[in-house]
XYZ file of C-alpha atoms in Angstrom:
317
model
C 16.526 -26.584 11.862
C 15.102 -28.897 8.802
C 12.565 -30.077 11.028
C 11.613 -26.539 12.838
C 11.319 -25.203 9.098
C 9.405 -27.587 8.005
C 6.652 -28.198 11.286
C 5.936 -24.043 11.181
C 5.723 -24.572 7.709
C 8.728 -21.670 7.092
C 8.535 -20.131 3.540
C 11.328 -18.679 3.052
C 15.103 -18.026 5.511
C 16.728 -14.144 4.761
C 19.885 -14.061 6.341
C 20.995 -10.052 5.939
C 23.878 -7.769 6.226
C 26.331 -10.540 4.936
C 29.363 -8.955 3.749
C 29.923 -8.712 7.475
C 31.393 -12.002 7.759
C 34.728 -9.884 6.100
C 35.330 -9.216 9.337
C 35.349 -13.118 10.904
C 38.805 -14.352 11.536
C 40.590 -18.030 11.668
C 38.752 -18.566 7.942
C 35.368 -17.907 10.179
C 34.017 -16.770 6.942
C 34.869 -19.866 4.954
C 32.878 -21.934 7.752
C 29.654 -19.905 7.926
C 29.416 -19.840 4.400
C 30.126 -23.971 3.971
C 27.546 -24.214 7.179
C 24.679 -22.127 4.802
C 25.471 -24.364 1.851
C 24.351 -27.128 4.425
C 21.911 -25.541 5.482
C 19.683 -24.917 1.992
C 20.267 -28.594 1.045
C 18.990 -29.514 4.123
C 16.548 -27.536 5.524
C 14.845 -27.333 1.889
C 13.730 -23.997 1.828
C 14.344 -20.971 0.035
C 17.270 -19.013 1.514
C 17.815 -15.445 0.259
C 21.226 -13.927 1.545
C 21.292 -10.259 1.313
C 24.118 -7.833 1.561
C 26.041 -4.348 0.377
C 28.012 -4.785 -2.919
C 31.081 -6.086 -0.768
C 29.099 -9.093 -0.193
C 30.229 -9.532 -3.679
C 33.378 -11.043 -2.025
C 31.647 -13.639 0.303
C 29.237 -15.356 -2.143
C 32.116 -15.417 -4.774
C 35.144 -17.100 -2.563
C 34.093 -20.416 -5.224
C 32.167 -21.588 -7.809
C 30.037 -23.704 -5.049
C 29.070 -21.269 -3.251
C 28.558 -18.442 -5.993
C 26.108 -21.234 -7.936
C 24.142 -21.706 -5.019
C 24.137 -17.668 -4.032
C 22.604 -17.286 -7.559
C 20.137 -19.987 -6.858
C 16.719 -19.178 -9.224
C 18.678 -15.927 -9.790
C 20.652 -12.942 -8.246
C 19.501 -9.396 -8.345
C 21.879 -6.398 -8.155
C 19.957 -3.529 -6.793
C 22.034 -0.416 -7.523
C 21.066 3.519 -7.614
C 17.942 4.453 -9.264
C 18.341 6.072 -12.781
C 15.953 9.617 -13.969
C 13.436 8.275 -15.536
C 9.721 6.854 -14.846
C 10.253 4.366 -12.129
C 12.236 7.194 -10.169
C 9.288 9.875 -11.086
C 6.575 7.202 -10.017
C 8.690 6.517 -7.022
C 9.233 10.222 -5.715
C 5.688 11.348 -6.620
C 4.260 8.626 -4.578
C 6.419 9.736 -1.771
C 5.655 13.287 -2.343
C 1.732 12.582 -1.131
C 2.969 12.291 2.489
C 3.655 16.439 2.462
C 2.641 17.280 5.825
C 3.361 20.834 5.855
C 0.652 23.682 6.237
C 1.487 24.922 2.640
C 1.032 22.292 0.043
C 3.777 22.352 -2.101
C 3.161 20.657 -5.647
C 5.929 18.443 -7.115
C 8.067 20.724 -10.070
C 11.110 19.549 -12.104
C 13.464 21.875 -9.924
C 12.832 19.962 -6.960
C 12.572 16.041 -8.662
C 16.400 17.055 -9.901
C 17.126 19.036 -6.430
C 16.104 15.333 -4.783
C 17.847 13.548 -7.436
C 21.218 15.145 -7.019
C 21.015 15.374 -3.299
C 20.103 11.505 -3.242
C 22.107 10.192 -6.479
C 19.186 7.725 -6.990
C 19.414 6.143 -3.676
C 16.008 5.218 -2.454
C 17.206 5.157 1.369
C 18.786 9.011 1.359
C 15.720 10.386 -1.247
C 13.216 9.253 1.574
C 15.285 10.679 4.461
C 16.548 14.220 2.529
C 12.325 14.674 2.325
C 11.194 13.696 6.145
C 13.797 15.713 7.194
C 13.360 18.834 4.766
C 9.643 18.561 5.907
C 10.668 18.693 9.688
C 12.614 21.680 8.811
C 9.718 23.242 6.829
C 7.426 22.953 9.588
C 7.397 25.712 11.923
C 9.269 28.129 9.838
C 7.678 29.183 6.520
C 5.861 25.984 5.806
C 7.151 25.648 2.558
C 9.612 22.777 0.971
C 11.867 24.329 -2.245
C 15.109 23.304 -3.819
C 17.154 25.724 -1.880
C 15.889 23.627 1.422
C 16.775 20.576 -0.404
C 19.769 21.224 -0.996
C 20.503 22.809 2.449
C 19.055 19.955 4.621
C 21.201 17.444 2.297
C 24.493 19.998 3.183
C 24.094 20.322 6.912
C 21.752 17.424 7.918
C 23.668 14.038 5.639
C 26.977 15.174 6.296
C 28.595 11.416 6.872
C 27.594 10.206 3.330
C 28.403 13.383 1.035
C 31.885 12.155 0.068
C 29.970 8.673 -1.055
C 27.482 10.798 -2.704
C 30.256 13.041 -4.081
C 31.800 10.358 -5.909
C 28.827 8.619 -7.679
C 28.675 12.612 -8.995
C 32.091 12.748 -9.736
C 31.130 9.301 -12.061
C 34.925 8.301 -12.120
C 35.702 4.738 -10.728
C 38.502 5.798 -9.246
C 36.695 8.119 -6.561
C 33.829 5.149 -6.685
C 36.481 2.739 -5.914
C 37.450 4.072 -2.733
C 34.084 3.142 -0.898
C 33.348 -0.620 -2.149
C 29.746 -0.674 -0.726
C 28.870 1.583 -3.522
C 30.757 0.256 -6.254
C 28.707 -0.969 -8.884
C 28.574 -4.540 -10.904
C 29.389 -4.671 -15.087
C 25.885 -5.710 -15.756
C 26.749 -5.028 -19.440
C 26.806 -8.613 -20.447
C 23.847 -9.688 -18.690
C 22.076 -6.356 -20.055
C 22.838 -7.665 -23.484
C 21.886 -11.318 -22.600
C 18.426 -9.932 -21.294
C 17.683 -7.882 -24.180
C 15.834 -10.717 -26.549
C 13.716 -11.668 -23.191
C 9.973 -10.998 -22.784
C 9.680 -8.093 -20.692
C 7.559 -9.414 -18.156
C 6.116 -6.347 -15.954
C 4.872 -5.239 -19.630
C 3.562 -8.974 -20.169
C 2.055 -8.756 -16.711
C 0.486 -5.651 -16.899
C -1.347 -7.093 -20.187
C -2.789 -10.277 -18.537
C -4.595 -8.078 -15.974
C -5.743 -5.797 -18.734
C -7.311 -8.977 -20.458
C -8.436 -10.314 -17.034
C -9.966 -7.152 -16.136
C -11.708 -6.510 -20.156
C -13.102 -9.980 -19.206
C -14.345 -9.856 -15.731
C -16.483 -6.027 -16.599
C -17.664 -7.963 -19.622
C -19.093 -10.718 -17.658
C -20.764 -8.925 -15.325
C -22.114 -6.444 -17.667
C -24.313 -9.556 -19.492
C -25.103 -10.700 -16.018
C -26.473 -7.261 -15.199
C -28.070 -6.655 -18.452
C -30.068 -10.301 -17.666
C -31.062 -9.607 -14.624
C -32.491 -6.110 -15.374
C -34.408 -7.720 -18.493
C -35.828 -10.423 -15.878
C -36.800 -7.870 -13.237
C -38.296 -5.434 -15.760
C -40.464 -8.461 -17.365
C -41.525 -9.073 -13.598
C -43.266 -5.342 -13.154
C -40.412 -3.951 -11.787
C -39.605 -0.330 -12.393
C -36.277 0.305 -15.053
C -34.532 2.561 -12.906
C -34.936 0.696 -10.046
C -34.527 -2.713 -11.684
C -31.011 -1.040 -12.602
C -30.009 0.198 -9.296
C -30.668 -2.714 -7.404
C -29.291 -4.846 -9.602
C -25.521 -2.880 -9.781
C -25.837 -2.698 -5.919
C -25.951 -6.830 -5.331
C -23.335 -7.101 -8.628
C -20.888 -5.228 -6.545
C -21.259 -6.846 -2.703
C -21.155 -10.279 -4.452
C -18.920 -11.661 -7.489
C -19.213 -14.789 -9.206
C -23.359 -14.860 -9.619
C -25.586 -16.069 -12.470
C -28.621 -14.053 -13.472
C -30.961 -16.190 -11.488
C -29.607 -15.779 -8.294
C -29.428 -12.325 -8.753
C -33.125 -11.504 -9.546
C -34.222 -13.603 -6.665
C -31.495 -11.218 -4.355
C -33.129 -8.434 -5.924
C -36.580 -9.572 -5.324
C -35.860 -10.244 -1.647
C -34.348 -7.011 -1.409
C -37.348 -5.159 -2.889
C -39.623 -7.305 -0.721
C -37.846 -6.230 2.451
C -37.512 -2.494 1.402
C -41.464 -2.875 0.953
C -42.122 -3.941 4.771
C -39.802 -1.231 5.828
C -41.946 1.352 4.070
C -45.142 -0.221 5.330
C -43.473 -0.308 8.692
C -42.885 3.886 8.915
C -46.190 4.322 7.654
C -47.787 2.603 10.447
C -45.549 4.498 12.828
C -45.830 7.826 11.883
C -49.273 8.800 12.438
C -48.257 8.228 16.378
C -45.401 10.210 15.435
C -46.968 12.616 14.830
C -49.257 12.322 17.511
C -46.338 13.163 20.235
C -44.736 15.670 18.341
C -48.195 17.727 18.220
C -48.332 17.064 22.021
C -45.077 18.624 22.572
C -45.403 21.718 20.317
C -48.898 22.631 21.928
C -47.042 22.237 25.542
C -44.362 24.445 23.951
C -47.187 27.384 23.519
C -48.088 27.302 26.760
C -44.758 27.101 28.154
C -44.627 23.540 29.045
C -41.382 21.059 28.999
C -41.735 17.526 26.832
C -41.911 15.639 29.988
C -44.760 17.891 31.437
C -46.783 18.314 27.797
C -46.669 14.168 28.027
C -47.516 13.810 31.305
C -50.468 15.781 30.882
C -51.936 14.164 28.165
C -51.898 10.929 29.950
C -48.620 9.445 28.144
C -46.182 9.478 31.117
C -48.028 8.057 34.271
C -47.234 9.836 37.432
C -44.759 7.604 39.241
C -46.125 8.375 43.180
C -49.647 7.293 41.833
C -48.118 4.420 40.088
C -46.045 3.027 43.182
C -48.262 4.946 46.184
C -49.920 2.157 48.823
């Protein structure tokens, strides 16, 4: 397997659904996970191992195998909490409304979704295709009520799960261990002198971005200057000019006049090109609307005037 991974040039292994190995008997478990701690020291990739919250008990059976579960780092991905990466998330969704009435996103039905779903990405996204699929064909309209009714009827098999992250009492929680969530208390309080990084992130593209429109905007004020000096009308110095800035990227002001010159050479001949043509243009289209007056088809006007040869002449012995 090392050297498969390594000859297609693998970057990463995901092994999913793990906390089925529960089920493995004669310590079948024990062996799989010994054979993956085998595997990432000797394949030498990254290997991600994903699985509900009972996974919890596989990747923790010892400290071996929990240190090398945790790796660069574990992530915990629980419900979603109210709040602005749940609005983001649920207005995003709510663009793909495929109903005849467009129905525009209030609080009632972000709380409506919220309750139904309990912050669970999976059952938010189904509770809406299937409200939709409801909507269509009746009244075309998606509301709370229809929420709430499609959850009722339509995600019968996970309301008592959903009933007990409502309930919030662990004891009701406890009783399904797939949605039982971690004490992340202590790491929250270890994390809270870090750099937030999405905010740190978001920055550097800011900066990148400020930069980038700055650079081009001395670029195009250059080559508008150089074009202008060279006879070349302002407004159309200007337009040219934004028009090669945005095909290309990474250009100097030199190599942009001398795009814009070609350009403006070329556009030139084209002109020069149509003027030539049009007098003869013109020429057929009079033919034609004189034929028209007396009744004559485009093919007959042409043939007349000597334009379209007479093909029994043109072949006859």
């Amino acid at each position: 397997m090392g050297r498969i991974a390594r000859r297609h040039c693998i970057g990463a292994l995901i092994i999913d659904e793990i906390q089925h190995l529960l089920t493995a008997k004669d310590k079948g478990s024990e062996k799989m996970m010994n054979f993956f701690v085998t595997l990432i020291n000797e394949v030498g990739i990254p290997i991600i191992l994903i699985g509900t919250m009972r996974a919890r008990t596989v990747l923790q059976q010892d400290f071996r195998q929990a240190r090398r579960g945790s790796g660069m780092g574990d992530m915990v991905w629980e419900q979603m909490k109210p709040g602005d990466d749940w609005d983001m998330l649920i207005e995003q969704m709510w663009e793909y409304q495929w109903t005849q009435e467009k129905v525009p996103l209030t609080d009632e039905l972000r709380t409506a979704i919220y309750e139904e779903s309990q912050g669970i990405v999976d059952i938010a996204v189904k509770l809406y295709t299937l409200a939709q699929s409801r909507a269509i064909g009746e009244n075309e309209t998606i509301g709370p009520s229809l929420v709430r009714k499609v959850a009722r009827e339509d995600l019968r098999l996970v309301q008592p799960m959903l009933n007990a992250l409502r309930s919030g009492l662990i004891s009701e929680i406890e009783k399904y261990e797939d949605i039982m969530p971690m004490d992340l208390s202590s790491v929250i309080q270890m994390r809270q002198s870090q750099i937030d990084i999405r905010a740190t992130i978001q920055k550097k593209k800011e900066q990148q971005e400020e930069a980038r429109q700055k650079y081009e905007s001395s670029i195009t004020e250059k080559a508008i200057h150089a074009l202008i000096s060279l006879d070349v009308d302002a407004k159309t110095a200007e337009k040219i000019v934004l028009k090669i800035i945005k095909e290309g990227s990474d250009m100097q002001p030199a190599q942009v006049v001398k795009q814009a010159l070609a350009k403006l050479e070329t556009e030139k001949q084209q002109l020069q090109q149509t003027k030539i043509k049009g007098p003869q243009l013109n020429k057929l289209a009079e033919i034609i609307e004189q034929g028209k007056h007396r009744k004559l088809s485009a093919y007959e006007s042409m043939k007349e005037a000597g334009i379209i040869k007479d093909p029994m002449q043109e072949f006859a012995i």
